[in-house]
Structure formats: C-alpha cells, structure tokens
C-alpha cells in the first residue's frame, strides 16, 4: 500500500497499479490474521478489524503504508516503539500483542480490539459531559497514563480520538487509551528524533508548548494533553477556536479562557476545572507530576481512599 506518485515498488521494482477498494480486506494477513474490515486511516497507516485464522479472538491491526515502511529511520523507530508498547498491560490501555513485518515488507502492529466509540465521538454527540461522568472517565484515563509512564513510555498523541469507551460487564463505561503508535521511550528523547521529513508527530490541538517547539518532551507532555481533554469534556469545546496550527500557537502563547467565558452560562465543577488549568500550564515543571498525582487528586475528589 503506497501513497503518492509511486509507479514501481521501491523494494523489488514491480509495477504498482491503483487499488480498487482496500487491497487487504478479505485477505489472510501475516499468515494468521483474516482482515475483516477497515476501521480507519491515519498519517502513518490503516487500522483493520481482524480475527485469528485458528481462534475466535478478534484484533485491531495497524498496517503502515509502504512509503513509511521503506524508510530506514521509520522502521527503526517503529520496531523500538512497538517493543516498548508491548510492555503495557492495564485495563485502561489497549494492549499490543504482536508486531512484525510481512513477506511483502509491510510493517504491522496487532492490538486488542476495543469495541466501542471513541471519546471524540461521544463529545461530539453528548458534550459537555456531567461532572460525575467526567470524573469517572478522567480517573480511568489517568490510571492508564500512569501505567504507561511507569513503564517508561510517553504517548505524545493523547486526544479523545485515541480513547475508546467500551461497556464493562456491569454496563459501566470502560475507557482505554489506544494508538501508542508514535509513543516514545521516556529515557531516549534524542534517539526518538528519528522522523521522516514532513511527518507531524502529534495532533496540534492537543500539543504541549514544548512539543510544538520541538523541545525535549517527557511524561509531562502527556499531562498537558490530558488537561485539554479534561477541559473539552467539561466545556464541550476546546479552549481555543481556529485551525490546528492556530490552536497550537495559542496553546504556546495564550492562557486558556475560564470555561464561564468560553461557554457563557455553563457551570462546571470548580475542582475539575482547576485541575484542567493546572495540567495546561505552559511550563512542564508547573504541571502535576507524575500522572499518579492526577490519579490521587481525582480519587480524593470522588471521596475514595487512596490505595497503593
């Protein structure tokens, strides 16, 4: 799967022809996964629903575009980050169960299949959310983030579209963070500068100032994005209007407006709003740290004992 003006495969020189429909749907992928349908597409590849050829278990498979997989830096970064993602095992994180390269040279990542809408879809249809619901979802996302940070992983693209909300066995909401596809190993900031020219890592609407200016990033970068997600759940809108680039600039230089100014007449929980503003501090050192501190504050807001 190549994008752009490729007429020949850069690997073996074979001629390429435009695909009618998705070339992977209905095929057996990597000898053991049957691709059932396309779920979505991002900057680096496509995500499919698949089932194992010899088991009933279903998965989500992310397949990188061919033009990404022929880039040596991209391959090195993908392999390193896929291995790092495989360290994660938490109810609020979508787990990685397999990764590799097909005989045709396609790089892929196999994840647990999370069956539910993403938080962005929920916010578009139901936002702003009630304080009780915000507290519940925020606590779960913070728990998942704390787990990832504890394993040395920085997500760096946390946003509502990357949080899937399933139903648990009791009918409640189960939030799970997904798409660690551009995650970085926290202790390896310089090595993770391995990027392809023109590839934007992260979503401008949720970028921390240090991320937008290509400064060093760490776990606190995710906490800034978490603050914007919290603000959006409370207000039903982002702190700023504009294009992605305009919003990234405002995140860099402007203080977010109080929710009462952003959405006149809307009353929100003051403690949750205060937490959102604490997380959205421009300086990383001024934000809560680590993510476990956010969990503790949310637990106290809910009136529950902190259990270690």
Short mmCIF file of C-alpha atoms in Angstrom, two decimals:
data_model
loop_
_atom_site.label_atom_id
_atom_site.label_comp_id
_atom_site.label_asym_id
_atom_site.label_seq_id
_atom_site.Cartn_x
_atom_site.Cartn_y
_atom_site.Cartn_z
CA UNK A 1 0.00 0.00 0.00
CA UNK A 2 1.82 3.05 -1.29
CA UNK A 3 0.56 6.60 -1.38
CA UNK A 4 1.56 9.37 -3.73
CA UNK A 5 3.13 9.02 -7.17
CA UNK A 6 4.81 5.61 -6.85
CA UNK A 7 4.58 3.64 -10.09
CA UNK A 8 7.04 0.90 -9.09
CA UNK A 9 7.67 -0.81 -5.79
CA UNK A 10 10.91 0.63 -4.35
CA UNK A 11 11.72 -2.79 -2.89
CA UNK A 12 11.66 -5.01 -5.96
CA UNK A 13 10.77 -2.73 -8.88
CA UNK A 14 7.41 -4.42 -9.56
CA UNK A 15 4.80 -2.23 -11.23
CA UNK A 16 2.16 -0.72 -8.98
CA UNK A 17 -1.44 -0.22 -10.05
CA UNK A 18 -4.19 1.84 -8.36
CA UNK A 19 -6.20 -0.31 -5.97
CA UNK A 20 -9.95 -0.69 -6.37
CA UNK A 21 -11.09 -0.85 -2.77
CA UNK A 22 -8.80 -1.81 0.06
CA UNK A 23 -6.28 -4.48 -1.03
CA UNK A 24 -6.09 -6.14 2.40
CA UNK A 25 -9.76 -6.58 3.29
CA UNK A 26 -10.73 -10.24 2.91
CA UNK A 27 -7.14 -11.50 2.82
CA UNK A 28 -5.13 -13.57 5.27
CA UNK A 29 -2.51 -11.24 6.67
CA UNK A 30 0.86 -12.33 8.07
CA UNK A 31 -0.27 -15.98 7.64
CA UNK A 32 -2.59 -15.93 10.68
CA UNK A 33 -4.95 -12.93 10.69
CA UNK A 34 -8.02 -12.63 8.47
CA UNK A 35 -8.71 -8.96 7.68
CA UNK A 36 -12.45 -8.30 8.01
CA UNK A 37 -12.86 -4.55 7.55
CA UNK A 38 -11.11 -1.21 7.50
CA UNK A 39 -11.66 0.71 10.75
CA UNK A 40 -9.78 3.90 10.00
CA UNK A 41 -6.76 5.62 8.49
CA UNK A 42 -4.12 7.91 9.96
CA UNK A 43 -0.97 9.69 8.89
CA UNK A 44 1.17 6.52 9.05
CA UNK A 45 -1.17 3.70 8.06
CA UNK A 46 -4.53 2.00 8.28
CA UNK A 47 -6.24 0.11 11.09
CA UNK A 48 -8.29 -3.02 10.42
CA UNK A 49 -10.59 -5.31 12.33
CA UNK A 50 -9.28 -8.87 12.05
CA UNK A 51 -9.77 -12.31 13.52
CA UNK A 52 -7.23 -15.02 14.13
CA UNK A 53 -7.31 -17.73 11.46
CA UNK A 54 -7.36 -20.55 14.06
CA UNK A 55 -9.06 -18.87 17.04
CA UNK A 56 -12.24 -16.86 17.57
CA UNK A 57 -10.37 -13.94 19.12
CA UNK A 58 -10.53 -10.62 17.28
CA UNK A 59 -7.91 -7.90 17.00
CA UNK A 60 -7.19 -4.47 15.58
CA UNK A 61 -4.23 -4.46 13.21
CA UNK A 62 -2.36 -1.29 12.30
CA UNK A 63 -0.50 -1.59 8.98
CA UNK A 64 1.99 1.10 7.99
CA UNK A 65 1.84 2.50 4.48
CA UNK A 66 4.52 1.15 2.19
CA UNK A 67 6.15 4.55 1.82
CA UNK A 68 6.61 4.60 5.61
CA UNK A 69 7.93 1.06 5.86
CA UNK A 70 10.71 1.64 3.29
CA UNK A 71 12.18 4.46 5.38
CA UNK A 72 15.04 3.07 7.48
CA UNK A 73 14.54 5.59 10.30
CA UNK A 74 10.82 4.86 10.38
CA UNK A 75 11.46 1.11 10.55
CA UNK A 76 13.95 1.52 13.40
CA UNK A 77 11.61 3.78 15.34
CA UNK A 78 8.60 1.54 14.71
CA UNK A 79 10.41 -1.56 15.96
CA UNK A 80 11.68 0.19 19.08
CA UNK A 81 8.34 1.74 19.94
CA UNK A 82 6.36 -1.42 19.17
CA UNK A 83 8.56 -3.31 21.62
CA UNK A 84 8.07 -0.58 24.20
CA UNK A 85 4.29 -0.65 23.71
CA UNK A 86 4.27 -4.39 24.30
CA UNK A 87 5.32 -3.67 27.91
CA UNK A 88 1.85 -2.29 28.65
CA UNK A 89 -0.70 -4.44 30.43
CA UNK A 90 -3.52 -2.49 32.07
CA UNK A 91 -7.31 -2.47 31.87
CA UNK A 92 -7.27 1.17 30.74
CA UNK A 93 -4.75 0.62 27.94
CA UNK A 94 -5.32 -1.18 24.66
CA UNK A 95 -2.62 -3.86 24.71
CA UNK A 96 -0.19 -4.73 21.93
CA UNK A 97 0.00 -8.50 21.35
CA UNK A 98 2.13 -8.85 18.22
CA UNK A 99 4.18 -6.86 15.73
CA UNK A 100 6.39 -7.64 12.78
CA UNK A 101 6.90 -7.45 9.03
CA UNK A 102 5.13 -9.45 6.33
CA UNK A 103 6.90 -11.22 3.48
CA UNK A 104 5.82 -8.29 1.29
CA UNK A 105 7.56 -5.80 3.57
CA UNK A 106 4.55 -4.34 5.38
CA UNK A 107 5.14 -3.38 9.00
CA UNK A 108 2.24 -4.13 11.33
CA UNK A 109 1.12 -3.89 14.93
CA UNK A 110 -1.58 -6.16 16.42
CA UNK A 111 -3.65 -4.83 19.32
CA UNK A 112 -6.58 -5.93 21.43
CA UNK A 113 -9.82 -4.94 19.74
CA UNK A 114 -11.66 -2.30 21.79
CA UNK A 115 -15.33 -2.40 20.84
CA UNK A 116 -16.91 0.98 21.44
CA UNK A 117 -17.00 4.62 20.31
CA UNK A 118 -14.05 6.89 20.87
CA UNK A 119 -14.30 9.80 23.28
CA UNK A 120 -14.25 12.29 20.40
CA UNK A 121 -17.46 10.77 19.03
CA UNK A 122 -19.06 10.86 22.47
CA UNK A 123 -18.11 14.51 22.95
CA UNK A 124 -19.44 15.44 19.50
CA UNK A 125 -22.82 13.94 20.30
CA UNK A 126 -23.16 14.40 24.05
CA UNK A 127 -20.71 17.06 25.23
CA UNK A 128 -20.31 18.71 27.63
CA UNK A 129 -20.40 15.75 29.99
CA UNK A 130 -21.68 15.67 33.55
CA UNK A 131 -19.16 16.12 36.38
CA UNK A 132 -19.76 12.55 37.56
CA UNK A 133 -19.07 11.13 34.11
CA UNK A 134 -16.04 13.37 33.59
CA UNK A 135 -14.60 12.27 36.92
CA UNK A 136 -15.09 8.58 36.10
CA UNK A 137 -13.58 8.78 32.60
CA UNK A 138 -10.78 11.09 33.68
CA UNK A 139 -9.77 8.77 36.52
CA UNK A 140 -9.58 5.80 34.14
CA UNK A 141 -7.56 7.67 31.50
CA UNK A 142 -5.20 8.94 34.19
CA UNK A 143 -4.74 5.41 35.53
CA UNK A 144 -3.86 4.15 32.06
CA UNK A 145 -1.47 7.04 31.50
CA UNK A 146 0.19 6.48 34.89
CA UNK A 147 0.72 2.82 33.94
CA UNK A 148 2.34 3.77 30.62
CA UNK A 149 4.57 6.36 32.27
CA UNK A 150 5.54 3.81 34.90
CA UNK A 151 6.73 1.56 32.07
CA UNK A 152 8.83 4.38 30.61
CA UNK A 153 6.50 5.28 27.75
CA UNK A 154 5.29 8.74 26.70
CA UNK A 155 2.21 8.64 24.43
CA UNK A 156 2.65 12.14 22.88
CA UNK A 157 -0.64 11.97 20.94
CA UNK A 158 -3.21 11.73 23.71
CA UNK A 159 -6.58 13.04 22.48
CA UNK A 160 -10.26 11.99 22.64
CA UNK A 161 -9.99 10.12 19.33
CA UNK A 162 -7.39 7.84 20.95
CA UNK A 163 -9.57 6.94 23.94
CA UNK A 164 -12.04 4.12 23.25
CA UNK A 165 -15.01 3.83 25.62
CA UNK A 166 -16.36 0.31 25.96
CA UNK A 167 -19.03 -1.14 28.23
CA UNK A 168 -17.79 -3.31 31.08
CA UNK A 169 -19.56 -6.39 32.43
CA UNK A 170 -21.66 -4.24 34.79
CA UNK A 171 -22.75 -1.91 31.99
CA UNK A 172 -20.48 0.93 33.08
CA UNK A 173 -18.06 2.83 30.86
CA UNK A 174 -14.54 1.44 30.42
CA UNK A 175 -12.05 3.95 28.98
CA UNK A 176 -9.00 2.53 27.22
CA UNK A 177 -6.12 4.53 25.76
CA UNK A 178 -5.05 3.35 22.33
CA UNK A 179 -2.72 4.22 19.47
CA UNK A 180 0.68 4.29 21.09
CA UNK A 181 1.98 4.25 17.50
CA UNK A 182 4.08 7.40 17.92
CA UNK A 183 4.92 6.84 21.57
CA UNK A 184 8.48 7.40 22.72
CA UNK A 185 10.61 5.75 25.33
CA UNK A 186 10.93 8.35 28.08
CA UNK A 187 14.66 7.88 28.65
CA UNK A 188 15.50 8.05 24.94
CA UNK A 189 14.50 11.55 23.80
CA UNK A 190 17.34 12.13 21.36
CA UNK A 191 17.06 8.76 19.65
CA UNK A 192 13.37 9.32 19.13
CA UNK A 193 14.12 12.31 16.93
CA UNK A 194 14.24 9.67 14.16
CA UNK A 195 11.45 11.00 11.98
CA UNK A 196 10.55 11.31 8.34
CA UNK A 197 10.67 14.80 6.84
CA UNK A 198 7.24 16.40 6.87
CA UNK A 199 5.72 13.93 9.34
CA UNK A 200 3.90 15.73 12.15
CA UNK A 201 4.12 13.75 15.37
CA UNK A 202 1.10 14.57 17.47
CA UNK A 203 -2.14 16.48 16.97
CA UNK A 204 -1.78 20.31 17.02
CA UNK A 205 -4.99 20.86 19.02
CA UNK A 206 -3.53 18.92 21.99
CA UNK A 207 0.19 19.72 21.65
CA UNK A 208 2.09 20.97 24.66
CA UNK A 209 4.28 24.05 24.09
CA UNK A 210 7.48 22.02 24.29
CA UNK A 211 6.14 19.59 21.70
CA UNK A 212 5.16 22.35 19.26
CA UNK A 213 8.64 23.90 19.51
CA UNK A 214 10.49 20.57 19.19
CA UNK A 215 11.97 20.87 22.68
CA UNK A 216 12.63 17.85 24.87
CA UNK A 217 9.48 16.00 25.90
CA UNK A 218 8.65 13.70 28.77
CA UNK A 219 5.64 12.42 30.71
CA UNK A 220 4.51 15.98 31.45
CA UNK A 221 3.83 16.48 27.74
CA UNK A 222 1.04 13.90 28.01
CA UNK A 223 -0.31 15.70 31.08
CA UNK A 224 -0.77 18.92 29.10
CA UNK A 225 -2.84 17.00 26.54
CA UNK A 226 -4.77 15.40 29.40
CA UNK A 227 -5.64 18.88 30.64
CA UNK A 228 -7.05 19.86 27.26
CA UNK A 229 -9.07 16.62 27.15
CA UNK A 230 -10.44 17.40 30.63
CA UNK A 231 -11.32 20.98 29.60
CA UNK A 232 -13.08 19.64 26.50
CA UNK A 233 -15.10 17.12 28.50
CA UNK A 234 -16.21 19.85 30.91
CA UNK A 235 -16.88 22.60 28.35
CA UNK A 236 -17.86 20.60 25.27
CA UNK A 237 -15.35 22.64 23.23
CA UNK A 238 -11.59 23.12 23.08
CA UNK A 239 -10.07 26.10 24.89
CA UNK A 240 -9.44 27.87 21.56
CA UNK A 241 -11.01 28.07 18.11
CA UNK A 242 -9.08 28.03 14.85
CA UNK A 243 -7.12 25.73 12.60
CA UNK A 244 -4.77 23.15 14.07
CA UNK A 245 -1.77 25.44 13.56
CA UNK A 246 -3.60 28.45 15.03
CA UNK A 247 -4.63 26.45 18.09
CA UNK A 248 -1.08 25.11 18.55
CA UNK A 249 0.19 28.70 18.55
CA UNK A 250 -2.42 29.73 21.12
CA UNK A 251 -1.52 26.73 23.30
CA UNK A 252 2.05 28.03 23.13
CA UNK A 253 1.43 31.68 23.93
CA UNK A 254 -2.09 32.29 25.30
CA UNK A 255 -3.72 31.40 28.60
CA UNK A 256 -6.84 29.26 28.13
CA UNK A 257 -10.04 31.15 28.97
CA UNK A 258 -12.13 30.19 32.01
CA UNK A 259 -14.97 27.89 30.97
CA UNK A 260 -17.52 30.50 32.10
CA UNK A 261 -16.07 32.84 29.44
CA UNK A 262 -15.69 30.15 26.80
CA UNK A 263 -19.24 28.83 27.27
CA UNK A 264 -21.34 31.54 28.95
CA UNK A 265 -23.94 30.15 31.34
CA UNK A 266 -22.26 26.74 31.73
CA UNK A 267 -21.45 25.78 35.31
CA UNK A 268 -18.79 23.15 35.90
CA UNK A 269 -17.19 21.51 38.91
CA UNK A 270 -14.59 24.04 40.15
CA UNK A 271 -12.14 21.38 41.33
CA UNK A 272 -12.12 19.66 37.94
CA UNK A 273 -11.72 22.98 36.15
CA UNK A 274 -8.84 23.90 38.45
CA UNK A 275 -7.18 20.56 37.67
CA UNK A 276 -7.56 21.21 33.93
CA UNK A 277 -5.80 24.58 34.28
CA UNK A 278 -3.06 23.05 36.42
CA UNK A 279 -2.43 20.43 33.74
CA UNK A 280 -2.38 23.07 30.97
CA UNK A 281 0.42 25.14 32.50
CA UNK A 282 2.91 26.29 29.85
CA UNK A 283 5.98 25.25 31.82
CA UNK A 284 6.27 21.47 32.27
CA UNK A 285 7.60 21.98 35.79
CA UNK A 286 4.37 23.76 36.79
CA UNK A 287 2.14 20.82 35.88
CA UNK A 288 1.18 17.97 38.24
CA UNK A 289 3.81 15.25 38.16
CA UNK A 290 3.80 12.39 37.84
CA UNK A 291 0.45 11.19 36.43
CA UNK A 292 -0.09 9.35 39.70
CA UNK A 293 -0.60 12.76 41.35
CA UNK A 294 -3.52 13.37 38.98
CA UNK A 295 -4.99 9.99 39.92
CA UNK A 296 -4.68 10.83 43.61
CA UNK A 297 -6.45 14.17 43.19
CA UNK A 298 -9.29 12.55 41.27
CA UNK A 299 -9.65 9.80 43.86
CA UNK A 300 -9.90 12.40 46.60
CA UNK A 301 -12.48 14.32 44.57
CA UNK A 302 -14.53 11.15 44.34
CA UNK A 303 -14.28 10.66 48.11
CA UNK A 304 -12.42 7.36 47.84
CA UNK A 305 -9.39 6.29 49.87
CA UNK A 306 -6.05 6.29 48.05
CA UNK A 307 -4.85 2.70 47.82
CA UNK A 308 -1.27 1.88 46.88
#
